[in-house]
JSON list of C-alpha atoms in Angstrom, two decimals:
[
{"chain": "A", "resi": 1088, "resn": "MET", "atom": "CA", "xyz": [-43.09, -32.50, -38.16]},
{"chain": "A", "resi": 1089, "resn": "VAL", "atom": "CA", "xyz": [-39.51, -32.74, -36.87]},
{"chain": "A", "resi": 1090, "resn": "GLY", "atom": "CA", "xyz": [-38.95, -29.10, -37.81]},
{"chain": "A", "resi": 1091, "resn": "ASN", "atom": "CA", "xyz": [-41.97, -28.01, -35.78]},
{"chain": "A", "resi": 1092, "resn": "LEU", "atom": "CA", "xyz": [-40.74, -30.04, -32.82]},
{"chain": "A", "resi": 1093, "resn": "LEU", "atom": "CA", "xyz": [-37.31, -28.36, -32.97]},
{"chain": "A", "resi": 1094, "resn": "ILE", "atom": "CA", "xyz": [-38.90, -24.91, -33.13]},
{"chain": "A", "resi": 1095, "resn": "TYR", "atom": "CA", "xyz": [-41.11, -25.79, -30.14]},
{"chain": "A", "resi": 1096, "resn": "LEU", "atom": "CA", "xyz": [-38.07, -26.98, -28.13]},
{"chain": "A", "resi": 1097, "resn": "GLY", "atom": "CA", "xyz": [-36.14, -23.82, -29.06]},
{"chain": "A", "resi": 1098, "resn": "VAL", "atom": "CA", "xyz": [-39.00, -21.60, -27.90]},
{"chain": "A", "resi": 1099, "resn": "VAL", "atom": "CA", "xyz": [-39.35, -23.50, -24.61]},
{"chain": "A", "resi": 1100, "resn": "VAL", "atom": "CA", "xyz": [-35.68, -24.18, -23.78]},
{"chain": "A", "resi": 1101, "resn": "ALA", "atom": "CA", "xyz": [-34.01, -20.94, -24.96]},
{"chain": "A", "resi": 1102, "resn": "PRO", "atom": "CA", "xyz": [-35.67, -18.60, -22.39]},
{"chain": "A", "resi": 1103, "resn": "THR", "atom": "CA", "xyz": [-34.93, -21.06, -19.61]},
{"chain": "A", "resi": 1104, "resn": "LEU", "atom": "CA", "xyz": [-31.25, -21.18, -20.53]},
{"chain": "A", "resi": 1105, "resn": "VAL", "atom": "CA", "xyz": [-31.01, -17.41, -20.91]},
{"chain": "A", "resi": 1106, "resn": "PHE", "atom": "CA", "xyz": [-32.60, -16.77, -17.50]},
{"chain": "A", "resi": 1107, "resn": "SER", "atom": "CA", "xyz": [-30.44, -19.36, -15.77]},
{"chain": "A", "resi": 1108, "resn": "VAL", "atom": "CA", "xyz": [-27.28, -17.77, -17.20]},
{"chain": "A", "resi": 1109, "resn": "VAL", "atom": "CA", "xyz": [-28.44, -14.27, -16.21]},
{"chain": "A", "resi": 1110, "resn": "LEU", "atom": "CA", "xyz": [-29.29, -15.39, -12.67]},
{"chain": "A", "resi": 1111, "resn": "SER", "atom": "CA", "xyz": [-26.00, -17.22, -12.14]},
{"chain": "A", "resi": 1112, "resn": "LEU", "atom": "CA", "xyz": [-23.84, -14.44, -13.63]},
{"chain": "A", "resi": 1113, "resn": "PRO", "atom": "CA", "xyz": [-23.32, -12.46, -10.36]},
{"chain": "A", "resi": 1114, "resn": "ARG", "atom": "CA", "xyz": [-22.26, -15.63, -8.55]},
{"chain": "A", "resi": 1115, "resn": "LEU", "atom": "CA", "xyz": [-19.80, -16.50, -11.33]},
{"chain": "A", "resi": 1116, "resn": "LEU", "atom": "CA", "xyz": [-18.34, -12.98, -11.31]},
{"chain": "A", "resi": 1117, "resn": "ALA", "atom": "CA", "xyz": [-17.92, -13.06, -7.52]},
{"chain": "A", "resi": 1118, "resn": "ALA", "atom": "CA", "xyz": [-16.12, -16.40, -7.74]},
{"chain": "A", "resi": 1119, "resn": "ALA", "atom": "CA", "xyz": [-13.82, -15.01, -10.44]},
{"chain": "A", "resi": 1120, "resn": "ARG", "atom": "CA", "xyz": [-13.05, -11.95, -8.26]},
{"chain": "A", "resi": 1121, "resn": "ARG", "atom": "CA", "xyz": [-12.27, -14.14, -5.26]},
{"chain": "A", "resi": 1122, "resn": "ARG", "atom": "CA", "xyz": [-9.99, -16.32, -7.35]},
{"chain": "A", "resi": 1123, "resn": "ARG", "atom": "CA", "xyz": [-8.19, -13.27, -8.73]},
{"chain": "A", "resi": 1124, "resn": "SER", "atom": "CA", "xyz": [-7.81, -11.60, -5.32]},
{"chain": "A", "resi": 1125, "resn": "ARG", "atom": "CA", "xyz": [-6.17, -14.71, -3.82]},
{"chain": "A", "resi": 1126, "resn": "GLY", "atom": "CA", "xyz": [-3.19, -14.14, -6.09]},
{"chain": "A", "resi": 1127, "resn": "SER", "atom": "CA", "xyz": [-2.34, -10.71, -4.64]},
{"chain": "A", "resi": 1128, "resn": "PRO", "atom": "CA", "xyz": [-1.51, -10.78, -0.91]},
{"chain": "A", "resi": 1129, "resn": "GLU", "atom": "CA", "xyz": [-2.75, -8.03, 1.35]},
{"chain": "A", "resi": 1130, "resn": "PRO", "atom": "CA", "xyz": [-0.08, -5.83, 2.88]},
{"chain": "A", "resi": 1131, "resn": "THR", "atom": "CA", "xyz": [0.69, -6.78, 6.47]},
{"chain": "A", "resi": 1132, "resn": "ARG", "atom": "CA", "xyz": [2.25, -3.48, 7.49]},
{"chain": "A", "resi": 1133, "resn": "PRO", "atom": "CA", "xyz": [0.71, -0.03, 7.58]},
{"chain": "A", "resi": 1134, "resn": "PRO", "atom": "CA", "xyz": [1.78, 2.29, 4.75]},
{"chain": "A", "resi": 1135, "resn": "VAL", "atom": "CA", "xyz": [4.89, 4.39, 5.28]},
{"chain": "A", "resi": 1136, "resn": "GLU", "atom": "CA", "xyz": [2.84, 7.59, 5.03]},
{"chain": "A", "resi": 1137, "resn": "ARG", "atom": "CA", "xyz": [0.69, 6.53, 7.97]},
{"chain": "A", "resi": 1138, "resn": "LEU", "atom": "CA", "xyz": [3.76, 5.57, 10.00]},
{"chain": "A", "resi": 1139, "resn": "ALA", "atom": "CA", "xyz": [5.32, 8.96, 9.29]},
{"chain": "A", "resi": 1140, "resn": "ALA", "atom": "CA", "xyz": [2.13, 10.77, 10.34]},
{"chain": "A", "resi": 1141, "resn": "ASP", "atom": "CA", "xyz": [1.95, 8.76, 13.57]},
{"chain": "A", "resi": 1142, "resn": "LEU", "atom": "CA", "xyz": [5.64, 9.46, 14.25]},
{"chain": "A", "resi": 1143, "resn": "ARG", "atom": "CA", "xyz": [5.09, 13.20, 13.78]},
{"chain": "A", "resi": 1144, "resn": "ARG", "atom": "CA", "xyz": [2.04, 13.14, 16.07]},
{"chain": "A", "resi": 1145, "resn": "LEU", "atom": "CA", "xyz": [3.85, 11.24, 18.84]},
{"chain": "A", "resi": 1146, "resn": "ARG", "atom": "CA", "xyz": [6.95, 13.37, 18.51]},
{"chain": "A", "resi": 1147, "resn": "ARG", "atom": "CA", "xyz": [4.84, 16.52, 19.03]},
{"chain": "A", "resi": 1148, "resn": "ALA", "atom": "CA", "xyz": [3.14, 14.90, 22.03]},
{"chain": "A", "resi": 1149, "resn": "LEU", "atom": "CA", "xyz": [6.49, 14.00, 23.59]},
{"chain": "A", "resi": 1150, "resn": "ALA", "atom": "CA", "xyz": [7.77, 17.55, 23.07]},
{"chain": "A", "resi": 1151, "resn": "CYS", "atom": "CA", "xyz": [4.67, 19.00, 24.75]},
{"chain": "A", "resi": 1152, "resn": "PHE", "atom": "CA", "xyz": [5.00, 16.96, 27.95]},
{"chain": "A", "resi": 1153, "resn": "GLY", "atom": "CA", "xyz": [5.71, 19.37, 30.78]},
{"chain": "A", "resi": 1154, "resn": "PRO", "atom": "CA", "xyz": [7.48, 18.81, 34.07]},
{"chain": "A", "resi": 1155, "resn": "GLY", "atom": "CA", "xyz": [4.26, 17.70, 35.78]},
{"chain": "A", "resi": 1156, "resn": "THR", "atom": "CA", "xyz": [3.56, 14.85, 33.34]},
{"chain": "A", "resi": 1157, "resn": "PRO", "atom": "CA", "xyz": [3.36, 11.47, 35.09]},
{"chain": "A", "resi": 1158, "resn": "ALA", "atom": "CA", "xyz": [6.36, 9.22, 34.45]},
{"chain": "A", "resi": 1159, "resn": "ILE", "atom": "CA", "xyz": [4.17, 6.33, 33.29]},
{"chain": "A", "resi": 1160, "resn": "ARG", "atom": "CA", "xyz": [2.63, 8.49, 30.56]},
{"chain": "A", "resi": 1161, "resn": "ARG", "atom": "CA", "xyz": [6.05, 9.67, 29.42]},
{"chain": "A", "resi": 1162, "resn": "ARG", "atom": "CA", "xyz": [7.40, 6.08, 29.33]},
{"chain": "A", "resi": 1163, "resn": "ALA", "atom": "CA", "xyz": [4.37, 4.76, 27.48]},
{"chain": "A", "resi": 1164, "resn": "ALA", "atom": "CA", "xyz": [4.58, 7.50, 24.85]},
{"chain": "A", "resi": 1165, "resn": "THR", "atom": "CA", "xyz": [8.32, 6.94, 24.46]},
{"chain": "A", "resi": 1166, "resn": "ALA", "atom": "CA", "xyz": [7.81, 3.17, 24.08]},
{"chain": "A", "resi": 1167, "resn": "ALA", "atom": "CA", "xyz": [5.11, 3.77, 21.46]},
{"chain": "A", "resi": 1168, "resn": "TYR", "atom": "CA", "xyz": [7.41, 6.19, 19.63]},
{"chain": "A", "resi": 1169, "resn": "ASP", "atom": "CA", "xyz": [10.25, 3.65, 19.67]},
{"chain": "A", "resi": 1170, "resn": "ALA", "atom": "CA", "xyz": [7.92, 0.94, 18.34]},
{"chain": "A", "resi": 1171, "resn": "LEU", "atom": "CA", "xyz": [6.83, 3.22, 15.50]},
{"chain": "A", "resi": 1172, "resn": "LEU", "atom": "CA", "xyz": [10.45, 4.07, 14.74]},
{"chain": "A", "resi": 1173, "resn": "ALA", "atom": "CA", "xyz": [11.24, 0.35, 14.52]},
{"chain": "A", "resi": 1174, "resn": "GLN", "atom": "CA", "xyz": [8.29, -0.25, 12.15]},
{"chain": "A", "resi": 1175, "resn": "ALA", "atom": "CA", "xyz": [9.33, 2.66, 9.95]},
{"chain": "A", "resi": 1176, "resn": "CYS", "atom": "CA", "xyz": [12.91, 1.38, 9.88]},
{"chain": "A", "resi": 1177, "resn": "GLU", "atom": "CA", "xyz": [11.69, -2.05, 8.83]},
{"chain": "A", "resi": 1178, "resn": "SER", "atom": "CA", "xyz": [9.53, -0.53, 6.09]},
{"chain": "A", "resi": 1179, "resn": "VAL", "atom": "CA", "xyz": [12.33, 1.50, 4.51]},
{"chain": "A", "resi": 1180, "resn": "GLY", "atom": "CA", "xyz": [15.22, -0.85, 5.29]},
{"chain": "A", "resi": 1181, "resn": "VAL", "atom": "CA", "xyz": [17.11, 1.18, 7.88]},
{"chain": "A", "resi": 1182, "resn": "ALA", "atom": "CA", "xyz": [19.08, -0.67, 10.56]},
{"chain": "A", "resi": 1183, "resn": "GLN", "atom": "CA", "xyz": [18.10, 0.07, 14.17]},
{"chain": "A", "resi": 1184, "resn": "ARG", "atom": "CA", "xyz": [18.97, -1.26, 17.62]},
{"chain": "A", "resi": 1185, "resn": "LEU", "atom": "CA", "xyz": [16.28, 0.35, 19.76]},
{"chain": "A", "resi": 1186, "resn": "ASP", "atom": "CA", "xyz": [15.23, -3.00, 21.22]},
{"chain": "A", "resi": 1187, "resn": "GLU", "atom": "CA", "xyz": [18.79, -3.98, 22.12]},
{"chain": "A", "resi": 1188, "resn": "VAL", "atom": "CA", "xyz": [19.93, -0.76, 23.79]},
{"chain": "A", "resi": 1189, "resn": "ALA", "atom": "CA", "xyz": [19.10, -0.21, 27.49]},
{"chain": "A", "resi": 1190, "resn": "GLU", "atom": "CA", "xyz": [17.01, 2.73, 28.71]},
{"chain": "A", "resi": 1191, "resn": "GLY", "atom": "CA", "xyz": [18.89, 5.95, 29.28]},
{"chain": "A", "resi": 1192, "resn": "ILE", "atom": "CA", "xyz": [21.38, 8.03, 27.36]},
{"chain": "A", "resi": 1193, "resn": "GLU", "atom": "CA", "xyz": [22.36, 5.17, 25.03]},
{"chain": "A", "resi": 1194, "resn": "ARG", "atom": "CA", "xyz": [18.78, 4.67, 23.88]},
{"chain": "A", "resi": 1195, "resn": "ASP", "atom": "CA", "xyz": [18.31, 8.43, 23.45]},
{"chain": "A", "resi": 1196, "resn": "ILE", "atom": "CA", "xyz": [21.40, 8.53, 21.25]},
{"chain": "A", "resi": 1197, "resn": "GLU", "atom": "CA", "xyz": [20.18, 5.53, 19.23]},
{"chain": "A", "resi": 1198, "resn": "ARG", "atom": "CA", "xyz": [16.77, 7.20, 18.87]},
{"chain": "A", "resi": 1199, "resn": "LEU", "atom": "CA", "xyz": [18.43, 10.35, 17.48]},
{"chain": "A", "resi": 1200, "resn": "ARG", "atom": "CA", "xyz": [20.54, 8.25, 15.10]},
{"chain": "A", "resi": 1201, "resn": "VAL", "atom": "CA", "xyz": [17.46, 6.37, 13.87]},
{"chain": "A", "resi": 1202, "resn": "GLU", "atom": "CA", "xyz": [15.51, 9.62, 13.42]},
{"chain": "A", "resi": 1203, "resn": "GLN", "atom": "CA", "xyz": [18.34, 11.03, 11.30]},
{"chain": "A", "resi": 1204, "resn": "ALA", "atom": "CA", "xyz": [18.58, 7.82, 9.26]},
{"chain": "A", "resi": 1205, "resn": "LEU", "atom": "CA", "xyz": [14.83, 7.94, 8.60]},
{"chain": "A", "resi": 1206, "resn": "CYS", "atom": "CA", "xyz": [15.11, 11.59, 7.56]},
{"chain": "A", "resi": 1207, "resn": "ASP", "atom": "CA", "xyz": [17.93, 10.62, 5.20]},
{"chain": "A", "resi": 1208, "resn": "ALA", "atom": "CA", "xyz": [15.66, 7.89, 3.80]},
{"chain": "A", "resi": 1209, "resn": "GLY", "atom": "CA", "xyz": [13.01, 10.50, 2.98]},
{"chain": "A", "resi": 1210, "resn": "ILE", "atom": "CA", "xyz": [10.61, 10.31, 5.93]},
{"chain": "A", "resi": 1211, "resn": "VAL", "atom": "CA", "xyz": [9.73, 13.76, 7.25]},
{"chain": "A", "resi": 1212, "resn": "LEU", "atom": "CA", "xyz": [9.49, 13.71, 11.05]},
{"chain": "A", "resi": 1213, "resn": "SER", "atom": "CA", "xyz": [9.07, 17.40, 11.81]}
]
């Protein structure tokens, strides 16, 4: 009699346990993925390849500005180019002083120096 009762419980309980495990499996896997992904931080900077592509694009745009280009457009593009140069320098560990140098010849010279240092570091700008 006890044997029959155990068989009856096995027949009734086993499918319930199997289905509950199968139904909760996706939730358990998602929790494990979330726990694992917390350990690896997401990068906060764009990849160097993207920075180099943006630098090349802006450099071409600056070279194509003609004499009739509004000054505000030229300044905005130059400021964006300088910001990208600073990000690229930070990514590859090159020293730069673009933020410290005043507008004019000194900043143009610093920009050329930074471009050459980035080229020496392996970033293709042209």
